[in-house]
PDB file of C-alpha atoms in Angstrom:
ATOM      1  CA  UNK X   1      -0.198  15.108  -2.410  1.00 39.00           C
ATOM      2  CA  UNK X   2      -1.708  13.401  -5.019  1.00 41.00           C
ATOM      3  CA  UNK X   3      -2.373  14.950  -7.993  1.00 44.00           C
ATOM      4  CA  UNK X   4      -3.721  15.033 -12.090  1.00 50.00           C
ATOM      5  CA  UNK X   5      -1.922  16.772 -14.816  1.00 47.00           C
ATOM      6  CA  UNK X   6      -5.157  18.939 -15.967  1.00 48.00           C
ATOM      7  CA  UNK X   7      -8.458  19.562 -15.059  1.00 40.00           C
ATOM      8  CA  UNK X   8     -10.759  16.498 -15.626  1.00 44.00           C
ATOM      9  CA  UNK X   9     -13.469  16.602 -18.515  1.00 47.00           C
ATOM     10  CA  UNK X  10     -16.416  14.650 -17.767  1.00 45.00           C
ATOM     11  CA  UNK X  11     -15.193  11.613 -19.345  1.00 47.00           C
ATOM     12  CA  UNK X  12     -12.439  11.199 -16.832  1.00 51.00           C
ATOM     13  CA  UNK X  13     -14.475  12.000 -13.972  1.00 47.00           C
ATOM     14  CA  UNK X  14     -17.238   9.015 -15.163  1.00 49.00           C
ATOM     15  CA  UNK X  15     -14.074   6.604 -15.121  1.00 56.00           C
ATOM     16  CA  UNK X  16     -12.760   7.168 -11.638  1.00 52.00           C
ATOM     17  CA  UNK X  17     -16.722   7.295 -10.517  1.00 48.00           C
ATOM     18  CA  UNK X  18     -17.373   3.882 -12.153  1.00 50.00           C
ATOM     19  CA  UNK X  19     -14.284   2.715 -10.801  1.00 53.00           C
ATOM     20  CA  UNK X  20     -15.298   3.053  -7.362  1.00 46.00           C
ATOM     21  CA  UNK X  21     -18.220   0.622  -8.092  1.00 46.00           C
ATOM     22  CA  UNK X  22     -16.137  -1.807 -10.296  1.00 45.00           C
ATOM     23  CA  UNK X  23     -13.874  -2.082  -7.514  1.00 50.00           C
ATOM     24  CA  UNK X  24     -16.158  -3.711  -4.598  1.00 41.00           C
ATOM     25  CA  UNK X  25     -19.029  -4.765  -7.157  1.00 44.00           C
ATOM     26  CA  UNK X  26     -18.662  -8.079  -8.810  1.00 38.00           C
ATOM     27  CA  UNK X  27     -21.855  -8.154 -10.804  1.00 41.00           C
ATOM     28  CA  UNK X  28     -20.175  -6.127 -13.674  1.00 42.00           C
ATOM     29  CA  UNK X  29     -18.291  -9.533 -14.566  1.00 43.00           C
ATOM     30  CA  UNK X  30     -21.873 -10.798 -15.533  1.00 41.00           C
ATOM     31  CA  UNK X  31     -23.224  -8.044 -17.756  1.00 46.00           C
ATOM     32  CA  UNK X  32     -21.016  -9.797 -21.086  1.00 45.00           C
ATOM     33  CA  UNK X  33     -24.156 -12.588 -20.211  1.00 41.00           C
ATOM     34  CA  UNK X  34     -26.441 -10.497 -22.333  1.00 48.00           C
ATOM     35  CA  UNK X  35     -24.119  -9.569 -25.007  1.00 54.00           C
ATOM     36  CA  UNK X  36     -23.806 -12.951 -27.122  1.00 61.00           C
ATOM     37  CA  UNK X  37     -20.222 -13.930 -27.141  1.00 78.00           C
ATOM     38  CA  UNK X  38     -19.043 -10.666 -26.167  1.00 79.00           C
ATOM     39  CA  UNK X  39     -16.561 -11.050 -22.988  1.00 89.00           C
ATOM     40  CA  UNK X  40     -17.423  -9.739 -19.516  1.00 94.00           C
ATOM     41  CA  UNK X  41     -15.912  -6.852 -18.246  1.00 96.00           C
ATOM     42  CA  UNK X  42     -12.641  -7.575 -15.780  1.00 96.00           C
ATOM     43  CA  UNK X  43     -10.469  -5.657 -13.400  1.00 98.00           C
ATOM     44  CA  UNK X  44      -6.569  -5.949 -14.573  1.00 98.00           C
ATOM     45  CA  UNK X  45      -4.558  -5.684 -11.285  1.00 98.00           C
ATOM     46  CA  UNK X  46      -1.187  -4.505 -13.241  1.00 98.00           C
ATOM     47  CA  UNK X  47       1.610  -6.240 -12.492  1.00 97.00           C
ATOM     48  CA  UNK X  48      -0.361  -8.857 -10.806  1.00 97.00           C
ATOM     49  CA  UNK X  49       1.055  -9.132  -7.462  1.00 95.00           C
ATOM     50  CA  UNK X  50       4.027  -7.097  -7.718  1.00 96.00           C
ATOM     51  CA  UNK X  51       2.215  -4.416  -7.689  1.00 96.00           C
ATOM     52  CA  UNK X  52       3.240  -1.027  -9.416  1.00 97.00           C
ATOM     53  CA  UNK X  53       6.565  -0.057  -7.225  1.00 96.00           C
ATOM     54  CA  UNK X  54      10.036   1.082  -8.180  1.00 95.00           C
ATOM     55  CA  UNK X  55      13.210   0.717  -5.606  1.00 94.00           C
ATOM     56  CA  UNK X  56      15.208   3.816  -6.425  1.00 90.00           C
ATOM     57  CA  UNK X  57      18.146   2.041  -4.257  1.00 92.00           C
ATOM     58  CA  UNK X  58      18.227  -0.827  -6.913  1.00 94.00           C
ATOM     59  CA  UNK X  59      16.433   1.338  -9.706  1.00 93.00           C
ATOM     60  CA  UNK X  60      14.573  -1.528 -10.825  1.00 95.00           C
ATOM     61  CA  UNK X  61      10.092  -1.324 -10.693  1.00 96.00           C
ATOM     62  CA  UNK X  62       8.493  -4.502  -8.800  1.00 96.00           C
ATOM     63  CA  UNK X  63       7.790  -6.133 -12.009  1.00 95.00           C
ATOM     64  CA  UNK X  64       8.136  -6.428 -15.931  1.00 97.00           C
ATOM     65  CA  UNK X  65       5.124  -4.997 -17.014  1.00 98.00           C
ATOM     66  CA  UNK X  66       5.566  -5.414 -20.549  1.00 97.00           C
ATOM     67  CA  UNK X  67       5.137  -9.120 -19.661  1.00 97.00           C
ATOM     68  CA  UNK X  68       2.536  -8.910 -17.599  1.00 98.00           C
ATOM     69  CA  UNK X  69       0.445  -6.850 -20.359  1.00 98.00           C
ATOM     70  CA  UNK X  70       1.644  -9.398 -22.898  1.00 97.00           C
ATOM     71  CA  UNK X  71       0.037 -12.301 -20.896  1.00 97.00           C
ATOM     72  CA  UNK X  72      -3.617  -9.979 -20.958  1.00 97.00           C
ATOM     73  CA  UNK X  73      -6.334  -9.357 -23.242  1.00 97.00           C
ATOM     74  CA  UNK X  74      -7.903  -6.166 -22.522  1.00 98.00           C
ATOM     75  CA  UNK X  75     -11.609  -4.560 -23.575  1.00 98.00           C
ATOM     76  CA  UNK X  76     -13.609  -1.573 -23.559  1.00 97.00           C
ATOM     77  CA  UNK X  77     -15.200  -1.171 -19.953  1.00 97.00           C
ATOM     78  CA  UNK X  78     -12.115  -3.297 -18.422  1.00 98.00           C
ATOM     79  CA  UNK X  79     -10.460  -1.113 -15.493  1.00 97.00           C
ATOM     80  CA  UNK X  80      -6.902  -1.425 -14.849  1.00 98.00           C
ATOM     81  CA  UNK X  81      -5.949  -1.442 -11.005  1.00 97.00           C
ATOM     82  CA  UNK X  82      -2.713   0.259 -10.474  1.00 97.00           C
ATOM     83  CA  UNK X  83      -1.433  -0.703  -6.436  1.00 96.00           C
ATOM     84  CA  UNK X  84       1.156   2.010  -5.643  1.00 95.00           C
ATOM     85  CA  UNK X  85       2.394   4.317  -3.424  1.00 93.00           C
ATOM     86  CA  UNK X  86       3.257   7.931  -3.693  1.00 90.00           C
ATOM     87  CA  UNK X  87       6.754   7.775  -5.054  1.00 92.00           C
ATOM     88  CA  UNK X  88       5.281   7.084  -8.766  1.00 94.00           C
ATOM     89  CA  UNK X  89       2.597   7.823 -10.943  1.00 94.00           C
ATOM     90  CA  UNK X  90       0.344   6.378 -13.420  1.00 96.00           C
ATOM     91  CA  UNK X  91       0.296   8.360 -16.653  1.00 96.00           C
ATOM     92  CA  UNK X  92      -2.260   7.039 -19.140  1.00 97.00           C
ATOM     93  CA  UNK X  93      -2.156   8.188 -22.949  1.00 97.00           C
ATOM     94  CA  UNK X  94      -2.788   7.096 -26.369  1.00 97.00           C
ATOM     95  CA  UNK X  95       0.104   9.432 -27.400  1.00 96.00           C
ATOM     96  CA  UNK X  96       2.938   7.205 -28.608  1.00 97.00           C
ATOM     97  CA  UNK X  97       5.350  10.296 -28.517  1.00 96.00           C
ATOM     98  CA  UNK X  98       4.414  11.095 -24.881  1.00 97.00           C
ATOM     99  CA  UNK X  99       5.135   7.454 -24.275  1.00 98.00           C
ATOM    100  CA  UNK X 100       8.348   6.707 -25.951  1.00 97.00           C
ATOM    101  CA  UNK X 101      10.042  10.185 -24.341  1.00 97.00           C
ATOM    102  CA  UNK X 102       8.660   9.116 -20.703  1.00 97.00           C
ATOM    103  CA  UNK X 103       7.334  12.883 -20.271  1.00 95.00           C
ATOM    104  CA  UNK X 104       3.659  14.009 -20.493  1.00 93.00           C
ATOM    105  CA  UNK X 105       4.296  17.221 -19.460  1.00 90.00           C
ATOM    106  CA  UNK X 106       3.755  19.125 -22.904  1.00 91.00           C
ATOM    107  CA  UNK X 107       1.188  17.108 -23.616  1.00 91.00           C
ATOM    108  CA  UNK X 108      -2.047  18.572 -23.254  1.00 89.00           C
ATOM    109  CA  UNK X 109      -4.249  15.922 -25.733  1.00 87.00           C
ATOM    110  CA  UNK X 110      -7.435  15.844 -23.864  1.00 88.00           C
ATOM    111  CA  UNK X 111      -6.562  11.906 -23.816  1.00 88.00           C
ATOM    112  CA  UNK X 112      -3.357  12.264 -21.422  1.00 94.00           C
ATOM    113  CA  UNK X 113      -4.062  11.687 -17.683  1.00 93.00           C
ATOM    114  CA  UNK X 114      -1.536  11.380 -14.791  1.00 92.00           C
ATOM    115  CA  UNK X 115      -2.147  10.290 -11.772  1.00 89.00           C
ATOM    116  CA  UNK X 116      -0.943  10.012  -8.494  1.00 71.00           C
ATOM    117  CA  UNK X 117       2.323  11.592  -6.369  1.00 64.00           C
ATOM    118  CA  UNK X 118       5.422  10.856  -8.487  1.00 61.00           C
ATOM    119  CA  UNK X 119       7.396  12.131  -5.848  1.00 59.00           C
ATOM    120  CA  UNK X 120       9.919   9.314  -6.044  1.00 58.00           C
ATOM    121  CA  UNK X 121      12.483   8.620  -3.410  1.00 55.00           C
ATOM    122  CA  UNK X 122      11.632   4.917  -3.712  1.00 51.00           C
ATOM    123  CA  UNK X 123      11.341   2.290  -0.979  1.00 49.00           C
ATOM    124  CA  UNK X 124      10.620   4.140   1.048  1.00 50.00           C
ATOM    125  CA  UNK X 125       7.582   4.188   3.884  1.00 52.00           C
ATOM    126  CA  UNK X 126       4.936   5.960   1.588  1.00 64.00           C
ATOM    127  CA  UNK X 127       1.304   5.199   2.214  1.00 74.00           C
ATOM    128  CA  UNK X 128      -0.325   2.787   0.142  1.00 88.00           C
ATOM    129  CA  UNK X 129      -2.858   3.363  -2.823  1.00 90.00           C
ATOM    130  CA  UNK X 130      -5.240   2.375  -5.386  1.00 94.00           C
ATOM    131  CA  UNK X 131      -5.382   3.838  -8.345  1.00 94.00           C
ATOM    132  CA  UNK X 132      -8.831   2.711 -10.977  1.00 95.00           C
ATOM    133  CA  UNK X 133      -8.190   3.237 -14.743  1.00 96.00           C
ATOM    134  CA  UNK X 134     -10.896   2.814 -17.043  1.00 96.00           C
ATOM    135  CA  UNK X 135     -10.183   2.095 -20.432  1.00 97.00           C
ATOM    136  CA  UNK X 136     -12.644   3.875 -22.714  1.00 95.00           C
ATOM    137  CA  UNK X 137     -10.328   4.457 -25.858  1.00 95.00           C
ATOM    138  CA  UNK X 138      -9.992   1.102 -28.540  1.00 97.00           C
ATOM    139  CA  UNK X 139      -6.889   1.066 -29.782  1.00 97.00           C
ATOM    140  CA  UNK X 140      -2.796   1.688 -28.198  1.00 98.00           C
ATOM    141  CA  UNK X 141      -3.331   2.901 -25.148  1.00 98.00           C
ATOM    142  CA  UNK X 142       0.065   3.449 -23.094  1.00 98.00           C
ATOM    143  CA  UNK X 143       0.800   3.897 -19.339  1.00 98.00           C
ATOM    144  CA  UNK X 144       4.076   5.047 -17.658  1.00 98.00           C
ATOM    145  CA  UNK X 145       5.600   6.292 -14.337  1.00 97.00           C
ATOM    146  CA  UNK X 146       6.886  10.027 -14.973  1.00 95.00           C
ATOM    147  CA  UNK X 147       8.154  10.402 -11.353  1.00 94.00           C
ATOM    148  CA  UNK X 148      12.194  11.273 -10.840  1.00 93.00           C
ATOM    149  CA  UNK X 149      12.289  13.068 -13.911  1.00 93.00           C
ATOM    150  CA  UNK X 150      11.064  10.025 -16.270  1.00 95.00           C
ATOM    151  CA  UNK X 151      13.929   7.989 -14.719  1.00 95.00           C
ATOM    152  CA  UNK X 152      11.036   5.217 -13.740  1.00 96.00           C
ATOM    153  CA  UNK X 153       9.965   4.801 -16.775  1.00 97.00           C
ATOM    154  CA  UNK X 154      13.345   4.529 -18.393  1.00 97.00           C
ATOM    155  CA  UNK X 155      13.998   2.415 -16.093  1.00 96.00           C
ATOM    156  CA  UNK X 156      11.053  -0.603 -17.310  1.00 96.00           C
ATOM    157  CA  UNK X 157       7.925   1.259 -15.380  1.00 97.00           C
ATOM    158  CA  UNK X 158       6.015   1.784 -18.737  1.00 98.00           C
ATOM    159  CA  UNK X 159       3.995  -0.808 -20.712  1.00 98.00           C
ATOM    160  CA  UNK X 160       1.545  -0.518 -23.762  1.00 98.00           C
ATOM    161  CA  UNK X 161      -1.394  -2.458 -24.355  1.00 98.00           C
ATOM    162  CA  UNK X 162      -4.022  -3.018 -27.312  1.00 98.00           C
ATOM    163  CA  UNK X 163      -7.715  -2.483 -26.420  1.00 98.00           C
ATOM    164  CA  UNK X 164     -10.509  -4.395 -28.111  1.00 97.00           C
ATOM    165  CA  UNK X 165     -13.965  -3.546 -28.745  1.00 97.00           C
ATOM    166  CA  UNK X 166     -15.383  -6.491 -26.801  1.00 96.00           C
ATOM    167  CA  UNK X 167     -18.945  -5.079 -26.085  1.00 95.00           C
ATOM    168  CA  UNK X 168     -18.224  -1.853 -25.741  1.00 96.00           C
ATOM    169  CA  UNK X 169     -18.487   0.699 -23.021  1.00 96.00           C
ATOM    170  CA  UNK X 170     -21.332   0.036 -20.276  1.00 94.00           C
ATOM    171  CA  UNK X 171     -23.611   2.722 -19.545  1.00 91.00           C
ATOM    172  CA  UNK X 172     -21.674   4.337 -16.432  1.00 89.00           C
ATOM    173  CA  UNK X 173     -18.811   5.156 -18.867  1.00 92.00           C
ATOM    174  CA  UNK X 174     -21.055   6.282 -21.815  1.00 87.00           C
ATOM    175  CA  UNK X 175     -22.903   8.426 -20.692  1.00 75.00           C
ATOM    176  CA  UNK X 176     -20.361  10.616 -17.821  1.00 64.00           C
ATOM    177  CA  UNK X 177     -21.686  13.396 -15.197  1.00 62.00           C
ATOM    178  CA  UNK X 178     -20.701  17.324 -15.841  1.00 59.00           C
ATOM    179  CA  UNK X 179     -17.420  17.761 -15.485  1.00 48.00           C
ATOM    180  CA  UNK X 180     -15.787  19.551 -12.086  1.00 46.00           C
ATOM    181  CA  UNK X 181     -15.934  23.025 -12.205  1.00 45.00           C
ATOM    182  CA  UNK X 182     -12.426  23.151 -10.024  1.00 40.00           C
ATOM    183  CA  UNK X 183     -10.498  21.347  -7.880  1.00 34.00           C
ATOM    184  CA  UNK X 184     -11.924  20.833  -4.111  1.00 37.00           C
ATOM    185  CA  UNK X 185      -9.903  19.108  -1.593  1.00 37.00           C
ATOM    186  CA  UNK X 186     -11.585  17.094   0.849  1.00 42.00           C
ATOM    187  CA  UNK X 187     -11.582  13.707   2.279  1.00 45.00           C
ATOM    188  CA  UNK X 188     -13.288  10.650   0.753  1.00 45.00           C
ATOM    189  CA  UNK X 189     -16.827   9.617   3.385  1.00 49.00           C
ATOM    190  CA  UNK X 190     -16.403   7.464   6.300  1.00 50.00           C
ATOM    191  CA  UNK X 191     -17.163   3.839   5.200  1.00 45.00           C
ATOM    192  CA  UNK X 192     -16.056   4.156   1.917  1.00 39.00           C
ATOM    193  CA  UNK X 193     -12.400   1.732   0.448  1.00 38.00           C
ATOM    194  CA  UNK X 194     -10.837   4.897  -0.317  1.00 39.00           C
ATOM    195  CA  UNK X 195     -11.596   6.363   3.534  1.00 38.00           C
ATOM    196  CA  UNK X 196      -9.598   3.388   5.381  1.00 41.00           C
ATOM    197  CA  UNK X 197     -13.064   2.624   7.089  1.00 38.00           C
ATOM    198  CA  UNK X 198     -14.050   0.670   4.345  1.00 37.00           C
ATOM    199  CA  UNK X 199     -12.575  -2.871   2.744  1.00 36.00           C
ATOM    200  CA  UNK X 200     -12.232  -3.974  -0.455  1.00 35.00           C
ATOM    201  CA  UNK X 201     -10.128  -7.992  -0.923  1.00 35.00           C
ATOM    202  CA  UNK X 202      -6.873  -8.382  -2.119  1.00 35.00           C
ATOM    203  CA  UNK X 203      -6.443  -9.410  -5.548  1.00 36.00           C
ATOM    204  CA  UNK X 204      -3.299 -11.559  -6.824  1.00 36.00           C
ATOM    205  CA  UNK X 205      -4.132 -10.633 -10.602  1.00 40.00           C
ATOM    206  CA  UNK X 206      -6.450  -9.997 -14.013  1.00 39.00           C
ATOM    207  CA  UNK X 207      -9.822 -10.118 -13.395  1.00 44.00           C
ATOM    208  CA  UNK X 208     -10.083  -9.825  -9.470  1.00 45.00           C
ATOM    209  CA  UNK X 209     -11.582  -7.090  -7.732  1.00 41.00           C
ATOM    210  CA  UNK X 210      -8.289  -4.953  -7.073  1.00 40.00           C
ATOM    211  CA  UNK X 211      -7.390  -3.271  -3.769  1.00 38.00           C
ATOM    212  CA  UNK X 212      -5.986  -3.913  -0.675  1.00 37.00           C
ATOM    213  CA  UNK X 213      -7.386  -3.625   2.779  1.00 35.00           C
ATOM    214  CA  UNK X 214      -5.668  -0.889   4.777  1.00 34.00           C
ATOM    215  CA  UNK X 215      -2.656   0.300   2.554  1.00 33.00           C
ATOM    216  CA  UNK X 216      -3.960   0.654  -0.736  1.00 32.00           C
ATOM    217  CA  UNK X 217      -7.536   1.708   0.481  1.00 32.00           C
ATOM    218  CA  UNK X 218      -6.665   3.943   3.241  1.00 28.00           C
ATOM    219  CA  UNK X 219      -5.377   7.135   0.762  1.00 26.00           C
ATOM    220  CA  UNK X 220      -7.834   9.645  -1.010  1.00 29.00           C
ATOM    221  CA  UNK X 221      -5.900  10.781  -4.422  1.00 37.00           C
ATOM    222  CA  UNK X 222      -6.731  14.815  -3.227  1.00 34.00           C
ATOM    223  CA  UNK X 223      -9.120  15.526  -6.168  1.00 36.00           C
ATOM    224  CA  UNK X 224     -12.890  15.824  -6.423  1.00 36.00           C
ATOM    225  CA  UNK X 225     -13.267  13.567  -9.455  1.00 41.00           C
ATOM    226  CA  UNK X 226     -11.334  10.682  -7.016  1.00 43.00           C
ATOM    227  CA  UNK X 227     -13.249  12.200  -4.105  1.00 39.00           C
ATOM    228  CA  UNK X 228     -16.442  11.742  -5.747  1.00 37.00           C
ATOM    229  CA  UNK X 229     -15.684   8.229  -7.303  1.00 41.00           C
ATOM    230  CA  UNK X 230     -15.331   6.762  -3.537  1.00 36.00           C
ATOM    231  CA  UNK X 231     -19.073   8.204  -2.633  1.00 35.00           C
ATOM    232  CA  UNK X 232     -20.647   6.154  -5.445  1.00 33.00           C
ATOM    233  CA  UNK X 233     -20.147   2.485  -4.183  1.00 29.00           C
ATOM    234  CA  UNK X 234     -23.309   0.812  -6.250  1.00 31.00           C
ATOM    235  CA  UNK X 235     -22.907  -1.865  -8.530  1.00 36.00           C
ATOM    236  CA  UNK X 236     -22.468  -1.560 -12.130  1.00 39.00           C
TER     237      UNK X 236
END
């Protein structure tokens, strides 16, 4: 069962209900038109298309994300597509201590989010996913696998990136709804990417529009904030 570490404040619940539209809605690459020189806003598939895996019979991840983030430049209002299963997590922070121990789980900074199973096991037949991070703090911001006891990210599934002001956050991310007042679980609607009705294209990188048909669209994360962000499919 998927999962977060805490109860979402409204600012995480506006990025995983933007993300839903950032996902299937290309328009928000043109809103940097308006802005001067300031650069659109992109979907980062992470990893590219390796993906965000880790083979527990090899203990190695699907790819060197340290590289991959190396080779990016991120922004304000960028999302960051995790493609995953349920044997890992994505754990997002701007605490460098959280980060450089692998564990998030004394950290209760109203900045730390994990999501996702992190049952481990590894290679095995787990169900596909896609997990949307928006990136609303300038600045270090760090992401790691905690799953098997930090062992993933130990093991190279951690990376650390530098986020730029660009033109700063769009509206949807400003500006979030009320926060949830608890935790409800209940499928995604029919139709929708995250519902296995719906279809969002592949990507094969930065700056596509993230997901994969079947797979990675066909799981609901088992939260309302993820619940809610696959209702609100309208463009940015």
């Amino acid at each position: 069962m998927a999962r977060l570490h805490r109860r979402l404040p409204a600012v995480a619940v506006a990025r995983v209900v933007a993300a839903a539209a950032v996902l299937v809605a290309t328009p928000a690459a043109a809103q940097g038109a308006d802005d001067g020189d300031a650069p659109a806003y992109r979907n980062h598939t992470v990893g590219g298309t390796h993906g965000w895996f880790f083979d527990a019979e090899t203990n190695t991840s699907s790819g060197n994300y340290s590289d991959w983030a190396n080779g990016e430049t991120f922004y304000l209002g960028d999302y960051l597509i995790f493609k995953t299963n349920d044997n890992s997590s994505v754990v997002h922070t701007t605490n460098a201590t959280s980060y450089s121990l692998c564990d998030a789980s004394e950290d209760d900074s109203p900045e730390t989010f994990i999501y996702g199973g992190g049952g481990g096991g590894g290679g095995g037949p787990e169900e596909g996913r896609t997990v949307p991070v928006a990136l609303v703090e300038e600045g270090s911001n760090y992401f790691f696998s905690e799953a098997d006891a930090g062992v993933q990210c130990q093991q190279g599934m951690r990376f650390e990136i530098k986020v730029q002001h660009g033109q700063g956050l769009p509206p949807s991310l400003k500006n979030p709804p009320p926060a949830p007042k608890g935790r409800v679980l209940a499928p995604p609607p029919a139709g929708t990417a995250f519902s296995g009705t719906g279809t969002v294209e592949p990507g094969n990188g930065a700056g596509d529009n993230g997901g994969a048909p079947g797979a990675a669209a066909g799981r609901f994360l088992g939260v309302a904030a993820l619940g809610v962000a696959a209702a609100v499919f309208v463009s940015l």
